[in-house]
Coordinates of C-alpha atoms in Angstrom, one line a residue:
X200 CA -5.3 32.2 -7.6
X201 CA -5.1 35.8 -6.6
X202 CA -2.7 38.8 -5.3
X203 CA -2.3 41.4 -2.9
X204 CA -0.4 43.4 -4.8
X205 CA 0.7 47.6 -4.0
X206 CA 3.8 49.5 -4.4
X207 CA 5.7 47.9 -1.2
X208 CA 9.5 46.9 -0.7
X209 CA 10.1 43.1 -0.6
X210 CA 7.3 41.6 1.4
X211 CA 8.5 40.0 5.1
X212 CA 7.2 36.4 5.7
X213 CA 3.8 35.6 4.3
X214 CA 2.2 33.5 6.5
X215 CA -1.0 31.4 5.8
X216 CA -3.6 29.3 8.4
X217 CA -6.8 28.1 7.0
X218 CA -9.9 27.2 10.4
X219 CA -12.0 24.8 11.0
X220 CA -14.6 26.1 9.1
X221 CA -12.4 26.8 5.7
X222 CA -11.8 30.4 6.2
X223 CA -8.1 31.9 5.1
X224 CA -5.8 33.5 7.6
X225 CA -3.4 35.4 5.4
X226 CA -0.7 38.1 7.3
X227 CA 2.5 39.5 6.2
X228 CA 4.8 42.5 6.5
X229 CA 5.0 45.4 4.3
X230 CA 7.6 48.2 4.1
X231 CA 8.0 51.1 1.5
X232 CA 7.9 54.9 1.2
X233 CA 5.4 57.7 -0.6
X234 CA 1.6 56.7 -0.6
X235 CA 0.9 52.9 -0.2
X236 CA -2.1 50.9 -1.6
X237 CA -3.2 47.4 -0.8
X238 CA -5.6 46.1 -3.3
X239 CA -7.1 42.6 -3.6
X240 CA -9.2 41.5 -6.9
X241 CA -9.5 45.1 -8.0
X242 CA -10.9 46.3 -3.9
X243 CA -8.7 49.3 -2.7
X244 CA -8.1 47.8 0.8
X245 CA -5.5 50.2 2.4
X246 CA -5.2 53.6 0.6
X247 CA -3.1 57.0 0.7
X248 CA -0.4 55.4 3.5
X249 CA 3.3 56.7 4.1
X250 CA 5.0 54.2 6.6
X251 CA 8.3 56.6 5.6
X252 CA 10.2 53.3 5.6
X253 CA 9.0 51.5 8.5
X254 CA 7.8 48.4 8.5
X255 CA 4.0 47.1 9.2
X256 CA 1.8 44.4 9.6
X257 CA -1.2 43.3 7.2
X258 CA -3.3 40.3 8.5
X259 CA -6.7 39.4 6.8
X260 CA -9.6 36.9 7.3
X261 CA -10.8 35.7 3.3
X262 CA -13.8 32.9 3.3
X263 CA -13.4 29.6 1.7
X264 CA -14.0 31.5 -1.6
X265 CA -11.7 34.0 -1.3
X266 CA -13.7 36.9 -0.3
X267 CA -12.5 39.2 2.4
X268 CA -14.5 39.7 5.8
X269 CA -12.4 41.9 7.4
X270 CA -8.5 43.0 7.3
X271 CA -6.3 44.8 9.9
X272 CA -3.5 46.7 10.2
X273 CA -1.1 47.2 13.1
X274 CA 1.7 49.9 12.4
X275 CA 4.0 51.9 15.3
X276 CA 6.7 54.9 15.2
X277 CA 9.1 52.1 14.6
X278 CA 9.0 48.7 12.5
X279 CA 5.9 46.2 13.8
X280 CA 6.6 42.9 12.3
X281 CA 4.4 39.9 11.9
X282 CA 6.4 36.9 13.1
X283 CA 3.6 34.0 13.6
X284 CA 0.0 33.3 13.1
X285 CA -1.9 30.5 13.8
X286 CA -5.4 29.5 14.4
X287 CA -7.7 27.5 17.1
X288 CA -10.6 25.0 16.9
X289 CA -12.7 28.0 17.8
X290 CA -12.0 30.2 14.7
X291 CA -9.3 32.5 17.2
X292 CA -7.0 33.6 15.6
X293 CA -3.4 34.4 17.3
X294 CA -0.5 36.5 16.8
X295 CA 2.8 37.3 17.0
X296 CA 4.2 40.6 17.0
X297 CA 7.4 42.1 17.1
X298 CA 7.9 46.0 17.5
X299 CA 10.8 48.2 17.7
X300 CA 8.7 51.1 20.0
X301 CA 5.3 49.7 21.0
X302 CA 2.3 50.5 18.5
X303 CA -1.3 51.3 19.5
X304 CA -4.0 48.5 18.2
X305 CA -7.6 47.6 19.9
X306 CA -8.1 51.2 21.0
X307 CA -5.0 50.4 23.7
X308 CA -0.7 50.6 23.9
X309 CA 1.4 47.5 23.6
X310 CA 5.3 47.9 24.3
X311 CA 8.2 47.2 22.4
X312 CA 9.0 44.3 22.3
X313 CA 7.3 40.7 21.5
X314 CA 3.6 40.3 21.8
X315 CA 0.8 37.5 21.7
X316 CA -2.7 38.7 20.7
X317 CA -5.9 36.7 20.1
X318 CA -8.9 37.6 18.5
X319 CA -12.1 36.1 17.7
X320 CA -13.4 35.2 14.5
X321 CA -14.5 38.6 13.4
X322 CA -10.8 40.1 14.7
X323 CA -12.5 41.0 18.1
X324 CA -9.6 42.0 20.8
X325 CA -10.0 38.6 23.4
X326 CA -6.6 38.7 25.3
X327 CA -2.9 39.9 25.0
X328 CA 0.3 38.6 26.8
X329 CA 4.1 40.5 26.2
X330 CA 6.8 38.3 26.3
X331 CA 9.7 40.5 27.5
X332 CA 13.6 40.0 27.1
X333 CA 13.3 36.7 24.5
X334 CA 15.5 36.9 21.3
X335 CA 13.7 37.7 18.0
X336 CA 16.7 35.5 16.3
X337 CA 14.3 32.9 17.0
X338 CA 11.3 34.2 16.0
X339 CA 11.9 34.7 11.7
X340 CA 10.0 31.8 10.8
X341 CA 6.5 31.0 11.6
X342 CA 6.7 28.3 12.7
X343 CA 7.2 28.6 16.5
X344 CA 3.4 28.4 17.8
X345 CA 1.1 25.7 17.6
X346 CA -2.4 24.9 19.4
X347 CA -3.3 21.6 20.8
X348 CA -6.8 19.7 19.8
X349 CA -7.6 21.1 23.7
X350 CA -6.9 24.9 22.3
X351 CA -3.6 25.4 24.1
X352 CA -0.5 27.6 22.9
X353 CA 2.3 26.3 22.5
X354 CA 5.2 28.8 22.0
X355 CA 8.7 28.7 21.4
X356 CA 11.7 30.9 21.4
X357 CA 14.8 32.0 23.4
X358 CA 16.2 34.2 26.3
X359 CA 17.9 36.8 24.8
X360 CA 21.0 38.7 26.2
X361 CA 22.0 42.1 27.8
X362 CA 25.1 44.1 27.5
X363 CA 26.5 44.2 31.5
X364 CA 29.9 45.7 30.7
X365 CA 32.5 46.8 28.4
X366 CA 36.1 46.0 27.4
X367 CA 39.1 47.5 25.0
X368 CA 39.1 45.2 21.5
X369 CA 40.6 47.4 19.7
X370 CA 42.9 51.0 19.4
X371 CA 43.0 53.2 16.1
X372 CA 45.5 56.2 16.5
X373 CA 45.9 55.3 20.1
X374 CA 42.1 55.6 20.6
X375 CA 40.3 52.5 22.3
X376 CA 37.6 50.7 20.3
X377 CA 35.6 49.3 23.5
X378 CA 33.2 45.8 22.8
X379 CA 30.1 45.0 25.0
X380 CA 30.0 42.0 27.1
X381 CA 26.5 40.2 27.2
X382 CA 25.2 37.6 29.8
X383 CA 21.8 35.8 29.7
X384 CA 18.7 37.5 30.3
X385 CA 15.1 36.7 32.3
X386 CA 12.4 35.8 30.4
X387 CA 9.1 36.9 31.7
X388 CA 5.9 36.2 30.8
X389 CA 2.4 35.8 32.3
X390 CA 4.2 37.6 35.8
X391 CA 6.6 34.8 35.9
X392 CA 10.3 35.3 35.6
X393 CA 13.1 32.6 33.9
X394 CA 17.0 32.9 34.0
X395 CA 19.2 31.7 31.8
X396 CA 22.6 30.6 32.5
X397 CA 23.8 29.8 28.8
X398 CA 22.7 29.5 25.5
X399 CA 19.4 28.2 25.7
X400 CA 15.5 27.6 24.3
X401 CA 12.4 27.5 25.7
X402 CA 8.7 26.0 25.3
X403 CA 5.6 27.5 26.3
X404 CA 1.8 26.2 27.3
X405 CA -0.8 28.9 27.8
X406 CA -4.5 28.1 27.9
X407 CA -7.3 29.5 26.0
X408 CA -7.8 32.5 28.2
X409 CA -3.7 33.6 27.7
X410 CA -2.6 32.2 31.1
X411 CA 0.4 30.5 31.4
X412 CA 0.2 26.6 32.1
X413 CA 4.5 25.6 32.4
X414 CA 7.1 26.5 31.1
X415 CA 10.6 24.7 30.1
X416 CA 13.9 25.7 29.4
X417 CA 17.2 23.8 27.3
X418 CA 20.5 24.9 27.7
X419 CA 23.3 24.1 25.5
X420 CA 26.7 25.9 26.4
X421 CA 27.8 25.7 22.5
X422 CA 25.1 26.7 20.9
X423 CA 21.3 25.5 20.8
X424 CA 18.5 26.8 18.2
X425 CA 14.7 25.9 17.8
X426 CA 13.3 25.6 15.0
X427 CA 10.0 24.9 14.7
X428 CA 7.1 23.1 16.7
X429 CA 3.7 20.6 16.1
X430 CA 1.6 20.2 18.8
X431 CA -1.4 20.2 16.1
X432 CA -2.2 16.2 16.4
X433 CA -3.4 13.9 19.5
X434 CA 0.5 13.0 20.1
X435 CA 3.3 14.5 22.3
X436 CA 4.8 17.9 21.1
X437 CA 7.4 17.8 18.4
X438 CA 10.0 20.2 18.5
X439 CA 13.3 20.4 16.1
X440 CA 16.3 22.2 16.4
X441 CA 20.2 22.3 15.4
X442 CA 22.8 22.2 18.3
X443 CA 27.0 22.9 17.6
X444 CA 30.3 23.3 18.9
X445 CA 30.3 20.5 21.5
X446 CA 28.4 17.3 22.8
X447 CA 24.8 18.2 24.6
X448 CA 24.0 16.6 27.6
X449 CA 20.5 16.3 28.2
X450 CA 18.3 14.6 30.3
X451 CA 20.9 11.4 31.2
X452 CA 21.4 11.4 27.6
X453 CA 24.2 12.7 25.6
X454 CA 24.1 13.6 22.3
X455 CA 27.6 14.1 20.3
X456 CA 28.8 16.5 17.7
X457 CA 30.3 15.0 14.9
X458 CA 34.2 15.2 15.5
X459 CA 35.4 14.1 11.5
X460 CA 33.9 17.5 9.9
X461 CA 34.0 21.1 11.4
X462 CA 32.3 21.0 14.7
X463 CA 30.8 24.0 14.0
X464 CA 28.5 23.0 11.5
X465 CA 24.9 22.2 12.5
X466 CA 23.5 18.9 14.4
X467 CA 20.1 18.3 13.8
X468 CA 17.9 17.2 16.9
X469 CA 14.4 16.3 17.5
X470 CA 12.6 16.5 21.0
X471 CA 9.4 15.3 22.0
X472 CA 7.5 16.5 25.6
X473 CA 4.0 15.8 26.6
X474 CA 1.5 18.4 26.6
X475 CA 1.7 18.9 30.2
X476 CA 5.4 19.9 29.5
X477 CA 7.6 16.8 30.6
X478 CA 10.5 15.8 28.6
X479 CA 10.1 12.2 26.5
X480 CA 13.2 11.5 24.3
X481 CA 15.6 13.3 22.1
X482 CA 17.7 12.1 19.1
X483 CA 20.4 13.8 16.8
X484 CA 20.0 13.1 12.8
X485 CA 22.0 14.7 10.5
X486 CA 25.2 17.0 10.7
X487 CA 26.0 19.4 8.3
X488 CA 21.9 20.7 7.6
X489 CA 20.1 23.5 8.8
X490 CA 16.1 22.3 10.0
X491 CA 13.2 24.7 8.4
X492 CA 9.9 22.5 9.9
X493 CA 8.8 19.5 11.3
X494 CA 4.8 18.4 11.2
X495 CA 3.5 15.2 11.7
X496 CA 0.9 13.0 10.0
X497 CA -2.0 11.3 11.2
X498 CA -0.3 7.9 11.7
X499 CA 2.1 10.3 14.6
X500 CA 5.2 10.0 12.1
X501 CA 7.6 13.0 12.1
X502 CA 8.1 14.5 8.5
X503 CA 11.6 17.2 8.5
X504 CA 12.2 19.6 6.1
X505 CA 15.4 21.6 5.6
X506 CA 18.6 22.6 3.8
X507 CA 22.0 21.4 3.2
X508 CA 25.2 21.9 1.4
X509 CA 27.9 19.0 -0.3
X510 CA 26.6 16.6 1.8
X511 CA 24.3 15.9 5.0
X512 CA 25.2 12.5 7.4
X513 CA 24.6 10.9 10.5
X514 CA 25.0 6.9 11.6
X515 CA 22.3 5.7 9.9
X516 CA 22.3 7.4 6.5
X517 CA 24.2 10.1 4.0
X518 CA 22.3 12.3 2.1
X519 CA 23.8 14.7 -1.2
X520 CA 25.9 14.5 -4.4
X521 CA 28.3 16.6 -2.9
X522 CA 27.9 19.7 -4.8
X523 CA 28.1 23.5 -3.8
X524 CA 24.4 24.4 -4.0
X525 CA 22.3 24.0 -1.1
X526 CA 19.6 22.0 -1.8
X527 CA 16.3 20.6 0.5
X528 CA 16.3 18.0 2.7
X529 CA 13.4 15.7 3.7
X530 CA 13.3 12.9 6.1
X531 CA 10.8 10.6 8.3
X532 CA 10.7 9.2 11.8
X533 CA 8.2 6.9 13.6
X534 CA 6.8 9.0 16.2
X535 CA 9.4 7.4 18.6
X536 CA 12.1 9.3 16.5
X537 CA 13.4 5.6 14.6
X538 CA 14.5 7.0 11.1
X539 CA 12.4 5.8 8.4
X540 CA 14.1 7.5 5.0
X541 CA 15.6 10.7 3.6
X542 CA 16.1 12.0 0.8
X543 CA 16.9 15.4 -1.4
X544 CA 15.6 17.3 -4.3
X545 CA 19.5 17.2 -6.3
X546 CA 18.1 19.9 -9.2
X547 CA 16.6 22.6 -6.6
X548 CA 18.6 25.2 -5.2
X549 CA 17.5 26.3 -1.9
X550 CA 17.6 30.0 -0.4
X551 CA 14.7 29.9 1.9
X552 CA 12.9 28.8 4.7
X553 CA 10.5 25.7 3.8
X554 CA 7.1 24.3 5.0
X555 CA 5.9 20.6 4.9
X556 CA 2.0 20.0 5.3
X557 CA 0.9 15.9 5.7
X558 CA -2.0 15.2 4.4
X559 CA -4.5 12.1 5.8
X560 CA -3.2 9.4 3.3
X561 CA 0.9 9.6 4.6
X562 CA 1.5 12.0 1.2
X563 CA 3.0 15.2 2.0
X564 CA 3.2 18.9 0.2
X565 CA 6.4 20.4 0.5
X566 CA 6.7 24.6 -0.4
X567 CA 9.4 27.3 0.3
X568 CA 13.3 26.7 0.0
X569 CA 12.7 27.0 -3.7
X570 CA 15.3 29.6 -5.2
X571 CA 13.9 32.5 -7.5
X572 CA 12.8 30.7 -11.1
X573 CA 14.8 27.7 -10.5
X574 CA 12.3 24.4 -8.9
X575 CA 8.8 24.3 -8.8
X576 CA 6.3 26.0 -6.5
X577 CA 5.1 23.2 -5.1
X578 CA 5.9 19.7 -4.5
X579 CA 4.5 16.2 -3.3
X580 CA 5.5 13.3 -1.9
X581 CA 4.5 9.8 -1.2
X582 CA 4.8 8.1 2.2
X583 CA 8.0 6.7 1.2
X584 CA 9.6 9.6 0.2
X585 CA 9.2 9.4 -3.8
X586 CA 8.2 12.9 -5.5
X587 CA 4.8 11.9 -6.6
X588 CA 4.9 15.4 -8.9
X589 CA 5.4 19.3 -9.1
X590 CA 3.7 22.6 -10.3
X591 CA 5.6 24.5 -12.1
X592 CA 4.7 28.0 -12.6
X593 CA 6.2 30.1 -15.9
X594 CA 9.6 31.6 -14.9
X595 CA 8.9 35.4 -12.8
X596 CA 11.4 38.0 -12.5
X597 CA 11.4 36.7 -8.6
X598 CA 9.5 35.0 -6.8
X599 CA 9.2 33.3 -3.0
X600 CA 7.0 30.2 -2.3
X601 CA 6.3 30.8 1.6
X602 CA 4.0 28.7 3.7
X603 CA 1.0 26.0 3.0
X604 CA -1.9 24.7 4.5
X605 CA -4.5 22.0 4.1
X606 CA -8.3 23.0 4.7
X607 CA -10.6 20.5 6.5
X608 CA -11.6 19.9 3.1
X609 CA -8.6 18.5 1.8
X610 CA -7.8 22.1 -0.4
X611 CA -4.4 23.2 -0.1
X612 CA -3.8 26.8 0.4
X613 CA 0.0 28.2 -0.8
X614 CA 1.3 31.7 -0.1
X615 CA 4.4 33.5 -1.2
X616 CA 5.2 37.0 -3.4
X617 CA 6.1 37.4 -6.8
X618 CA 7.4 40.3 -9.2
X619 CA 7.1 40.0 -13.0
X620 CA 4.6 37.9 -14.7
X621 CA 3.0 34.8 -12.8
X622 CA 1.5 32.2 -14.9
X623 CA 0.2 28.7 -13.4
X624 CA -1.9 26.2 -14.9
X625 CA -3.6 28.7 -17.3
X626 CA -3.6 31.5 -14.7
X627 CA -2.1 34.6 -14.4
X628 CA -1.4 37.1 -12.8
X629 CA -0.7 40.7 -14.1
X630 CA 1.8 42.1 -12.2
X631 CA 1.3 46.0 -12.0
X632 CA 3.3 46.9 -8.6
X633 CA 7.0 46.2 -7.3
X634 CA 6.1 42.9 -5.7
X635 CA 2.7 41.1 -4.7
X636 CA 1.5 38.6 -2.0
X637 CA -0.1 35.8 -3.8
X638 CA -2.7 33.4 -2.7
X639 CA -3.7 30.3 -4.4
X640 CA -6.6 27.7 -3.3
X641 CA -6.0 24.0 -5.5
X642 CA -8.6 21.3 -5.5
X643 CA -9.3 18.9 -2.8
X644 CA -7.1 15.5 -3.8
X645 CA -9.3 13.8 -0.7
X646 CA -12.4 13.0 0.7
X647 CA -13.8 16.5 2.3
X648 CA -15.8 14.4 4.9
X649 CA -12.7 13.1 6.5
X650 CA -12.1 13.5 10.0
X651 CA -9.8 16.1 11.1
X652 CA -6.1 15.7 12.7
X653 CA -8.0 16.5 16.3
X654 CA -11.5 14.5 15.3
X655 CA -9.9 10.9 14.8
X656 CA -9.0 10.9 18.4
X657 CA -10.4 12.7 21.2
X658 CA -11.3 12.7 25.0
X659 CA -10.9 9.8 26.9
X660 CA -8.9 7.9 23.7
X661 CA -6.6 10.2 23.3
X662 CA -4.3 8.8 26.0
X663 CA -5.2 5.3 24.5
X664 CA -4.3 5.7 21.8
X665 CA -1.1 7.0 22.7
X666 CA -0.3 4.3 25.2
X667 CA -1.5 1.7 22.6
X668 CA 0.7 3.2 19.8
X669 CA 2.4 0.8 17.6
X670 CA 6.0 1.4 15.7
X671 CA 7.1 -1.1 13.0
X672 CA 10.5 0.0 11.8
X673 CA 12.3 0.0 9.3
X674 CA 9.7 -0.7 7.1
X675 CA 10.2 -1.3 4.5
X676 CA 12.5 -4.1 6.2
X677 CA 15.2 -6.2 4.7
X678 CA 16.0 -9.3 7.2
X679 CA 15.0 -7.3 11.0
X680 CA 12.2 -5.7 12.0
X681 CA 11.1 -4.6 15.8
X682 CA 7.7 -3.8 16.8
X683 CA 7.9 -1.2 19.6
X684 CA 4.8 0.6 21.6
X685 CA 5.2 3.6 24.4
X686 CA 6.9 2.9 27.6
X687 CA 3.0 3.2 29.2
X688 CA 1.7 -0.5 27.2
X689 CA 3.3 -4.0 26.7
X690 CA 3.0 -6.2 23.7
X691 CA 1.5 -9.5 25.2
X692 CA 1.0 -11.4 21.8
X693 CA 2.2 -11.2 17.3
X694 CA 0.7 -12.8 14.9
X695 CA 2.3 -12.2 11.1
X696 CA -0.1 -13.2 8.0
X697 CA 1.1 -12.9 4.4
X698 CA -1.7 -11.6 1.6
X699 CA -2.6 -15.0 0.8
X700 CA -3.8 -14.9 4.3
X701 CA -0.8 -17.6 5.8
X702 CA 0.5 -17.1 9.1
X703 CA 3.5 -16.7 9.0
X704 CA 4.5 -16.2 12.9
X705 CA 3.3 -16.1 16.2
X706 CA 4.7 -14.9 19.6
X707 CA 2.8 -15.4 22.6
X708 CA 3.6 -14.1 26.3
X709 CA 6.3 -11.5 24.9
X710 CA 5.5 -9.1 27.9
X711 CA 8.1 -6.4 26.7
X712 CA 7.6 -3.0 25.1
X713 CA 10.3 -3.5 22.1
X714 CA 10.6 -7.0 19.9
X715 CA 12.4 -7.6 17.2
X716 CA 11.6 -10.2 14.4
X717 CA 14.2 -12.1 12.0
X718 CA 12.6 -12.1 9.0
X719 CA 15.4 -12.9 6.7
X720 CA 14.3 -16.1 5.2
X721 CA 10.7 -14.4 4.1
X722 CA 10.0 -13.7 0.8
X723 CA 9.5 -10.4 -0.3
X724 CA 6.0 -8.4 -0.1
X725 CA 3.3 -7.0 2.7
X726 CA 2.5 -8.5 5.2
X727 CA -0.4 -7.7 7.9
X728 CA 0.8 -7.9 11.6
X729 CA -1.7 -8.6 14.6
X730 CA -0.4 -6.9 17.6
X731 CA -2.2 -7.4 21.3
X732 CA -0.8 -5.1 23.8
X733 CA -1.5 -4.5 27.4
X734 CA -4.2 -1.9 26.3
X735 CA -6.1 -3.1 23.4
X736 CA -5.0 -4.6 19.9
X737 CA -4.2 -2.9 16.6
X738 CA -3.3 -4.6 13.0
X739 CA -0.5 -2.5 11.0
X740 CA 0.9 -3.6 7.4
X741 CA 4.3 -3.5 6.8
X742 CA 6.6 -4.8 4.1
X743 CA 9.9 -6.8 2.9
X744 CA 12.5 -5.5 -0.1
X745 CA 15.0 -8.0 -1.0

């Protein structure tokens, strides 16, 4: 557990990405006035700096022990701010930048504006695409790029607006008070240029060199936000949203508002494309909740994270006490979008964005959206949604628990800034400046020789594996269960065994890609279920509640 600690304003976004390799991506945006210091574990790092108020952008590369190899900073006439970061399977390392007047980095000018940058492994200038006339409304989280086991970006955002005109809102003393009218923008990237007719998002591909692969845009005419995006895993793209003010139409598919509360409060939506771009399914979950981050685990089930207030709801399931705070959400999907559970922390107030990080057994860490001194800096949870446990550090004069990410060794890597005292687990942290970027590294809870997210499938198995996935839901069951793989495959034969080993049904010549099971006169338990599909078999466990 360390800090990077000087005499800054409030930090902007910390953002963390750990590579391949174990190495720590750490970036984040400082602002302040009079001479500025960066120092990390005693190392001067940045010294005798006046950004006279503006904001910059710190981004460093630490090895698996914490060390620094090298650090940059980017910094302009106007704010530059660090709005994502991720990494590749080559050690890259990609950007996000937002700047108010252009800035001058890698002995060359970038405009205002939004801009991609990648960089080798030893933060060598490889490539650079602007991204002209998109909204930075959508860009405040970090959670808007993502790269594919094949290397690919995938970005996120939305087609901003321009002021065409301008009307009389108001008079005061018989003076007019005119008000700008707006209308969609173009978006262009790569030399390619996108309208927009409403409000609207849009998803990205670009290859490894920075050259743009598709492109596709969703309109909404009441109002349409992304969230966040995983394209980490060998499954579709997951991307997760909120959508208001009237029923959206998508696709042959149409997805209401809820008409009992205020239609203006917030429908949650998840989306799933393929990587080459085409559209899957969407579904709506819960009204009245504001999405932070999706991720999925390596079994291809969609884990949510967000906030709500009083109470969240949809069809299937309401979630809250019904108290003023806002508090987290959590919830799970199959990775055919079937709700699985939800659930919320009741004793957590929530002011911030939060991050959700699976890990290989189906547990998951959950960071962020954890207000000031009240709730811990960390929690996890089991598969099924239970709160395995939480850290706890002694109560700061403030503090921010950001973003997370597991290593390929299993260590989880936590980010966020603090002022006051920091104690956790025995450590502390002096604090000797206004506020302080902290970084702590915990022990593996896994096996470091597992495969990685990428590794368990790859080439020529990725698409079977995709075709050939199987979805038990609900599970746990009560008295119905359906088995359901992708549109591509078709279950041919079941066969249900209890753990004594008894069969306890089998289906032959199903020839269908959903089935559903009555299995309201079984006892309760697990059970193991052969499935033989039209591309291979698989055997998945699943189990009863009465």
């Amino acid at each position: 557990m360390d800090d990077f600690r000087g005499v800054w304003g409030t930090p902007g976004q910390s953002l963390v990405e750990t590579d391949d390799l174990g190495n720590i991506i750490f970036g984040s945006t400082y602002s302040g006035y009079g001479d500025q210091f960066i120092e990390w574990r005693g190392d001067t790092i940045l010294k005798d700096f006046d950004p006279n108020g503006r904001q910059i952008v710190f981004f460093t590369k630490l090895d698996p022990d914490g060390n620094i190899e090298w650090h940059n900073i980017i910094t302009g006439t106007g704010d530059v701010i660090l709005r994502d970061l991720v990494t590749d399977h080559q050690q890259n390392i990609i950007v996000l930048i937002e700047s108010k007047t252009g800035f001058d980095s890698f002995q060359q000018h970038f405009p205002s504006g939004y801009v991609l940058i990648k960089m080798n492994p030893s933060a060598e200038f490889l490539w650079s695409q602007s991204i002209n006339h998109s909204n930075r409304q959508y860009f405040t989280v970090g959670h808007l790029m993502s790269v594919t086991c094949n290397d690919d970006l995938i970005l996120g955002g939305y087609i901003g607006q321009v002021p065409y005109d301008s009307i009389i809102v108001d008079s005061v003393f018989g003076e007019p008070i005119y008000g700008l009218l707006f209308k969609y923008d173009t978006l262009h990237l790569d030399g390619q240029h996108f309208p927009a007719d409403t409000s609207n998002f849009f998803v990205a591909s670009l290859d490894p060199d920075g050259n743009l692969l598709w492109l596709q845009s969703f309109e909404h005419p009441g109002g349409i936000e992304l969230d966040a995006i995983d394209a980490s895993g060998p499954y579709d793209i997951a991307l997760l949203g909120s959508f208001l003010n009237e029923d959206w139409l998508i696709n042959n598919t149409v997805l209401p508002i809820d008409t009992v509360g205020n239609q203006s409060k917030r429908n949650i939506f998840i989306m799933t494309i393929s990587e080459g771009g085409e559209f899957n399914w969407v579904r709506k979950y819960f009204y009245n909740a504001y999405p932070d981050h999706i991720a999925r685990d390596h079994q291809g089930n969609l884990i949510i994270n967000g906030s709500f207030r009083n109470k969240a709801y949809f069809s299937l399931d309401t979630i809250g006490n019904g108290d003023v705070y806002s508090r987290p959400i959590l919830f799970k999907t199959d990775s055919f979008g079937n709700y699985l559970w939800g659930t919320f922390i009741a004793n957590q107030p929530t002011n911030y964005a939060a991050t959700v990080q699976p890990n290989a057994n189906g547990e998951f860490y959950h960071t962020g959206s954890l207000s000031n001194l009240l709730g811990p800096i960390l929690n996890k949870f089991d598969a099924l949604g239970n709160r395995i446990w939480t850290l706890n550090p002694i109560e700061s004069s403030n503090r921010s628990d950001q973003d997370l990410d597991l290593d390929p060794f299993g260590h989880l890597v936590l980010s966020g800034f603090f002022s006051g005292e920091f104690i956790l687990g025995g450590h502390s942290l002096a604090h000797t400046a206004r506020y302080c970027n902290y970084l702590i590294k915990f022990d593996a809870e896994l096996d470091p020789q597992q495969p990685s997210f990428c590794e368990m499938i790859s080439g020529s198995e990725n698409q079977k594996a995709i075709d050939d996935f199987i979805s038990i839901f609900p599970n746990p069951a009560y008295d119905l269960i359906r088995v359901e793989v992708s549109p591509h495959a078709r279950i041919l034969e079941i066969a249900i065994y209890d753990m004594n080993s008894q069969i306890m049904l089998t289906e032959l010549s199903i020839e269908t890609n959903v089935f559903g099971i009555n299995t309201s006169a079984w006892p309760s338990g697990i059970y193991a279920m052969l499935v033989k599909t039209s591309t291979g078999q698989d055997v998945r466990t699943f189990a009863l509640v009465k």
